[in-house]
C-alpha cells in the first residue's frame, strides 16, 4: 500500500465526532421510490439511499484509478449505515458519520475508501473475494453490537437464472457487480479478458428465467465531472446509470503464462479455450470500439439486528 493511502486510512482513527450537517439518509437514485416486487414471473427491485461515490481522488494510488472495488463497497456500506442504521466502520469512525456530498467530509471519505482497499489487500487492483473480507472488517462493530451479517458471491457460470438470483439478493441490499472488458481473440466466437471494473447495483427489473435484465448502477468510475479541473478533490453529483444485461455464450480464450521456475518459456505455448456464459453489459455510458463488457458475477451482503 502506498504511503498516501496509509496516511489516509490512519486518519480514520483520529476522527471521532460526526459531521455536524451530515444527512441521515443521503443517496441515490433520486428521485427514488423503494421497490420490492418478486411475485410472479417478473421482478422489480430498487434500493434508495445508496451513495454514488467517486473513485478518482488525490491521496489514493494513481489517483484512485483502480479503486473501483473499495469505492463500490463503500457505497454498499453507506446504505447499511445511513438507511438501516448499522454501526459499521473502523476505530471510532462510523460510516453514518460521513456525508460524501459534504465537501468538509471529502478527506474522511477518501480515508474510508483507502481503509477498505487496505483490508481488501489492494495491490494495484482488488477482487470480490478480498472485498468480502473488507466487508467483514467494516461490519465487526455491528456484530459486536448484536447484529448478524452475511455475504456471498454469485457467478454467471453454471447459473441457470443469474438474473433472478441478482434480483433476490438485491432485495436484501445493494450489490457489488464485476464485469470484464473482453477483446476479440483468435478463432470463432472467441473473446479474451483484458481488464475489469466493479460497480454498485441499486435497481433491477426483469423476468425470472429471462435472458435480459435492466439495471441502475452507481458507478465509481463514471462521474459526470470527470476531467474537470477539480474532479480529484471534489465529489460529483450522484447519478443512476441505466444499463441492460443480455445473456451471451462465447469461447473465452486464456493465453499461456510462463512458469518462472522452469527453463522453458511456457508463454509461447498455445492458449486454451472454454465455452462460458456471461451477461453482456450495454448502455449509453458504456460504449467502446475495442472491448465488450461481460458481467462475471456479484457480491451480495445482508445484515439484521
Coordinates of C-alpha atoms in Angstrom, one line a residue:
X1 CA 0.0 0.0 0.0
X2 CA 1.3 3.4 -0.9
X3 CA 2.2 6.0 1.7
X4 CA -0.7 8.3 0.9
X5 CA -3.2 5.6 1.2
X6 CA -1.7 4.5 4.5
X7 CA -1.9 8.1 5.8
X8 CA -5.5 8.4 4.7
X9 CA -6.5 5.2 6.3
X10 CA -4.7 6.1 9.5
X11 CA -6.6 9.4 9.6
X12 CA -9.8 7.4 10.4
X13 CA -8.6 6.7 13.9
X14 CA -8.3 10.5 14.5
X15 CA -11.9 11.4 13.7
X16 CA -14.4 10.9 16.5
X17 CA -17.1 13.5 16.1
X18 CA -19.7 13.1 13.2
X19 CA -20.1 15.8 10.6
X20 CA -22.3 18.5 12.0
X21 CA -24.6 18.7 9.0
X22 CA -24.5 15.1 7.8
X23 CA -27.8 14.0 6.2
X24 CA -29.0 10.8 7.9
X25 CA -30.0 9.4 4.5
X26 CA -28.2 10.6 1.5
X27 CA -28.0 8.6 -1.6
X28 CA -29.4 7.6 -4.9
X29 CA -31.1 7.3 -7.3
X30 CA -33.0 10.5 -6.8
X31 CA -35.9 10.8 -7.0
X32 CA -36.2 7.3 -5.6
X33 CA -39.1 5.1 -4.6
X34 CA -38.1 1.8 -3.0
X35 CA -39.4 -1.2 -4.9
X36 CA -39.6 -4.8 -3.8
X37 CA -41.6 -6.9 -6.2
X38 CA -40.5 -10.6 -6.5
X39 CA -44.0 -12.0 -7.1
X40 CA -44.9 -13.8 -10.3
X41 CA -42.8 -14.1 -13.4
X42 CA -41.4 -10.5 -13.3
X43 CA -39.3 -8.7 -10.7
X44 CA -38.7 -5.0 -9.9
X45 CA -36.3 -4.2 -7.0
X46 CA -34.9 -0.8 -6.2
X47 CA -32.8 0.4 -3.2
X48 CA -32.8 4.1 -2.1
X49 CA -30.1 5.8 0.0
X50 CA -27.2 4.2 -1.8
X51 CA -24.3 6.6 -2.3
X52 CA -22.5 7.1 -5.6
X53 CA -19.0 8.0 -4.5
X54 CA -16.2 8.8 -6.9
X55 CA -13.1 6.6 -7.0
X56 CA -10.8 9.2 -8.7
X57 CA -9.2 11.1 -5.7
X58 CA -6.0 12.6 -4.6
X59 CA -4.1 10.6 -1.9
X60 CA -5.0 7.3 -3.5
X61 CA -2.6 5.2 -5.6
X62 CA -2.7 6.5 -9.2
X63 CA -5.4 9.0 -8.1
X64 CA -7.7 6.1 -7.4
X65 CA -7.6 4.7 -11.0
X66 CA -8.0 1.1 -9.7
X67 CA -10.1 1.8 -6.6
X68 CA -13.5 0.8 -8.1
X69 CA -13.7 -2.2 -5.8
X70 CA -13.2 -0.3 -2.5
X71 CA -15.3 2.6 -3.6
X72 CA -18.2 0.4 -4.7
X73 CA -18.1 -1.4 -1.4
X74 CA -18.2 1.9 0.4
X75 CA -21.5 2.6 -1.5
X76 CA -22.8 -0.7 0.0
X77 CA -21.7 0.2 3.5
X78 CA -23.2 3.6 3.2
X79 CA -26.6 2.1 2.6
X80 CA -26.4 -0.2 5.6
X81 CA -25.2 2.7 7.8
X82 CA -27.4 5.5 6.7
X83 CA -30.6 3.7 5.8
X84 CA -30.6 0.7 8.1
X85 CA -28.7 2.3 11.0
X86 CA -26.0 -0.3 11.3
X87 CA -23.0 0.8 13.4
X88 CA -20.3 -0.1 10.9
X89 CA -16.9 1.5 10.4
X90 CA -13.3 1.5 11.7
X91 CA -11.9 2.5 15.0
X92 CA -14.0 5.5 16.3
X93 CA -15.2 6.4 12.8
X94 CA -18.7 5.2 11.7
X95 CA -19.9 5.3 8.1
X96 CA -23.0 7.0 9.4
X97 CA -20.8 10.0 10.4
X98 CA -19.7 10.6 6.8
X99 CA -21.7 12.5 4.2
X100 CA -20.0 12.0 0.9
X101 CA -21.8 15.1 -0.6
X102 CA -20.4 17.4 2.1
X103 CA -17.1 18.8 0.9
X104 CA -15.8 19.0 4.5
X105 CA -16.1 15.2 4.7
X106 CA -14.2 14.6 1.4
X107 CA -10.9 13.7 3.0
X108 CA -12.6 11.4 5.6
X109 CA -14.5 9.7 2.8
X110 CA -11.1 9.2 0.9
X111 CA -9.6 7.7 4.1
X112 CA -12.5 5.3 4.4
X113 CA -12.0 4.1 0.8
X114 CA -8.3 3.7 1.4
X115 CA -9.0 1.6 4.5
X116 CA -11.3 -0.6 2.5
X117 CA -8.6 -1.0 0.0
X118 CA -6.1 -1.9 2.7
X119 CA -8.4 -4.5 4.1
X120 CA -9.1 -5.9 0.6
X121 CA -5.3 -6.3 0.0
X122 CA -5.2 -3.7 -2.7
X123 CA -2.1 -4.4 -4.9
X124 CA -3.0 -2.3 -8.0
X125 CA -6.4 -3.9 -8.0
X126 CA -8.9 -5.7 -5.8
X127 CA -11.1 -8.8 -6.2
X128 CA -14.5 -9.9 -5.0
X129 CA -13.1 -12.4 -2.5
X130 CA -10.9 -9.9 -0.7
X131 CA -13.6 -7.3 -0.8
X132 CA -15.9 -9.6 1.2
X133 CA -13.1 -9.7 3.8
X134 CA -13.1 -5.9 3.9
X135 CA -16.9 -6.1 4.5
X136 CA -16.3 -8.4 7.4
X137 CA -13.8 -5.9 8.9
X138 CA -16.1 -2.9 8.5
X139 CA -19.1 -4.7 9.9
X140 CA -17.4 -6.1 13.0
X141 CA -18.6 -3.2 15.2
X142 CA -22.2 -4.1 14.2
X143 CA -21.7 -7.8 15.1
X144 CA -20.2 -6.7 18.4
X145 CA -23.4 -4.8 19.0
X146 CA -25.6 -7.8 18.3
X147 CA -26.2 -7.6 14.6
X148 CA -25.8 -10.6 12.3
X149 CA -24.1 -10.2 8.9
X150 CA -23.7 -12.4 5.9
X151 CA -22.2 -12.2 2.4
X152 CA -21.5 -14.3 -0.6
X153 CA -20.9 -14.4 -4.3
X154 CA -22.9 -15.4 -7.3
X155 CA -21.2 -16.3 -10.6
X156 CA -22.6 -16.2 -14.1
X157 CA -21.0 -19.6 -14.7
X158 CA -23.3 -22.6 -14.3
X159 CA -26.2 -20.5 -13.0
X160 CA -29.4 -21.1 -14.9
X161 CA -31.2 -18.0 -13.5
X162 CA -28.5 -15.4 -12.9
X163 CA -31.0 -12.5 -13.4
X164 CA -33.4 -14.0 -10.8
X165 CA -30.6 -14.6 -8.3
X166 CA -29.4 -11.0 -8.8
X167 CA -32.9 -9.6 -8.1
X168 CA -33.4 -11.8 -4.9
X169 CA -30.0 -10.7 -3.5
X170 CA -30.6 -7.1 -4.4
X171 CA -33.8 -7.3 -2.4
X172 CA -31.6 -7.8 0.7
X173 CA -29.2 -4.9 -0.1
X174 CA -27.1 -3.2 -2.8
X175 CA -24.7 -5.5 -4.7
X176 CA -21.1 -5.3 -6.0
X177 CA -21.1 -6.4 -9.6
X178 CA -17.9 -7.1 -11.6
X179 CA -17.6 -7.1 -15.3
X180 CA -14.6 -8.0 -17.5
X181 CA -13.6 -6.0 -20.6
X182 CA -13.2 -8.5 -23.4
X183 CA -11.5 -8.1 -26.7
X184 CA -11.6 -10.2 -29.8
X185 CA -9.4 -13.3 -29.7
X186 CA -8.3 -15.7 -32.4
X187 CA -11.0 -18.1 -33.5
X188 CA -14.7 -18.1 -33.9
X189 CA -16.9 -16.8 -31.1
X190 CA -13.7 -16.1 -29.1
X191 CA -13.0 -13.3 -26.6
X192 CA -10.1 -12.6 -24.3
X193 CA -10.3 -10.7 -21.0
X194 CA -8.2 -7.5 -20.9
X195 CA -9.3 -5.9 -17.7
X196 CA -12.3 -5.3 -15.4
X197 CA -14.4 -2.9 -13.4
X198 CA -16.6 -3.2 -10.3
X199 CA -19.8 -1.1 -9.7
X200 CA -22.7 -1.0 -7.3
X201 CA -26.2 -2.2 -8.3
X202 CA -29.1 -0.2 -7.0
X203 CA -32.0 -1.3 -9.1
X204 CA -33.1 -4.4 -11.2
X205 CA -36.1 -5.0 -13.5
X206 CA -36.6 -8.2 -15.5
X207 CA -38.1 -11.7 -15.6
X208 CA -37.2 -14.8 -13.7
X209 CA -35.5 -17.2 -16.1
X210 CA -35.2 -14.5 -18.7
X211 CA -32.2 -13.6 -20.9
X212 CA -32.2 -9.8 -20.2
X213 CA -32.3 -7.6 -17.2
X214 CA -32.3 -3.8 -16.8
X215 CA -30.2 -2.3 -14.0
X216 CA -29.4 1.1 -12.5
X217 CA -25.8 1.4 -11.3
X218 CA -23.8 3.7 -9.1
X219 CA -20.5 3.6 -11.0
X220 CA -17.4 4.9 -9.1
X221 CA -15.5 5.4 -12.4
X222 CA -18.1 7.4 -14.5
X223 CA -18.5 10.6 -12.6
X224 CA -20.2 13.4 -14.5
X225 CA -17.3 15.9 -13.7
X226 CA -14.5 13.5 -14.7
X227 CA -11.7 15.6 -16.2
X228 CA -12.8 18.9 -14.7
X229 CA -10.0 20.9 -13.1
X230 CA -11.1 19.9 -9.6
X231 CA -12.5 16.5 -10.1
X232 CA -9.8 14.8 -8.0
X233 CA -10.7 16.9 -4.9
X234 CA -14.5 17.2 -5.1
X235 CA -17.4 14.7 -5.2
X236 CA -19.5 14.8 -8.3
X237 CA -23.3 14.8 -8.3
X238 CA -24.9 11.4 -7.8
X239 CA -26.2 9.5 -10.9
X240 CA -28.1 6.3 -11.6
X241 CA -26.7 4.9 -14.8
X242 CA -29.0 2.7 -16.9
X243 CA -27.7 -0.5 -18.4
X244 CA -29.0 -3.7 -19.9
X245 CA -27.5 -7.2 -19.3
X246 CA -28.0 -9.8 -22.1
X247 CA -27.1 -13.4 -21.7
X248 CA -24.3 -14.5 -24.0
X249 CA -22.3 -17.7 -24.7
X250 CA -18.8 -17.5 -26.1
X251 CA -15.4 -19.1 -26.1
X252 CA -13.2 -17.5 -23.5
X253 CA -9.5 -17.5 -24.6
X254 CA -6.8 -17.7 -21.9
X255 CA -3.2 -17.2 -23.1
X256 CA -0.5 -19.4 -21.7
X257 CA 1.6 -18.0 -18.9
X258 CA 5.3 -18.5 -18.3
X259 CA 6.3 -20.6 -15.3
X260 CA 9.4 -18.7 -13.9
X261 CA 10.5 -21.9 -12.1
X262 CA 11.3 -23.7 -15.3
X263 CA 13.8 -23.0 -18.1
X264 CA 11.1 -23.1 -20.8
X265 CA 9.0 -20.2 -21.8
X266 CA 5.5 -21.6 -21.5
X267 CA 4.0 -18.3 -22.6
X268 CA 4.9 -19.4 -26.2
X269 CA 2.6 -22.4 -26.0
X270 CA -0.9 -22.2 -27.4
X271 CA -3.6 -20.8 -25.2
X272 CA -6.7 -22.5 -24.1
X273 CA -10.4 -22.0 -24.8
X274 CA -13.6 -22.8 -22.9
X275 CA -17.2 -22.1 -23.5
X276 CA -18.7 -19.8 -20.9
X277 CA -21.9 -17.9 -20.2
X278 CA -21.6 -14.3 -19.3
X279 CA -24.1 -11.3 -19.4
X280 CA -23.1 -8.6 -21.7
X281 CA -23.5 -5.1 -20.2
X282 CA -24.5 -2.3 -22.6
X283 CA -25.7 1.3 -22.0
X284 CA -25.4 4.9 -23.1
X285 CA -22.4 5.5 -20.9
X286 CA -20.8 2.1 -21.7
X287 CA -19.7 2.4 -25.3
X288 CA -16.4 1.1 -26.6
X289 CA -15.0 0.3 -30.1
X290 CA -12.4 -2.1 -28.7
X291 CA -14.0 -4.1 -25.9
X292 CA -17.2 -5.7 -24.8
X293 CA -18.3 -5.6 -21.1
X294 CA -19.2 -9.1 -19.8
X295 CA -20.6 -9.4 -16.3
X296 CA -18.9 -12.3 -14.4
X297 CA -20.6 -12.2 -11.0
X298 CA -21.6 -10.2 -8.0
X299 CA -21.0 -9.9 -4.2
X300 CA -24.1 -9.8 -2.1
X301 CA -24.5 -8.6 1.5
X302 CA -27.1 -8.7 4.3
X303 CA -27.4 -7.6 7.9
X304 CA -30.1 -7.8 10.6
X305 CA -30.4 -6.6 14.2

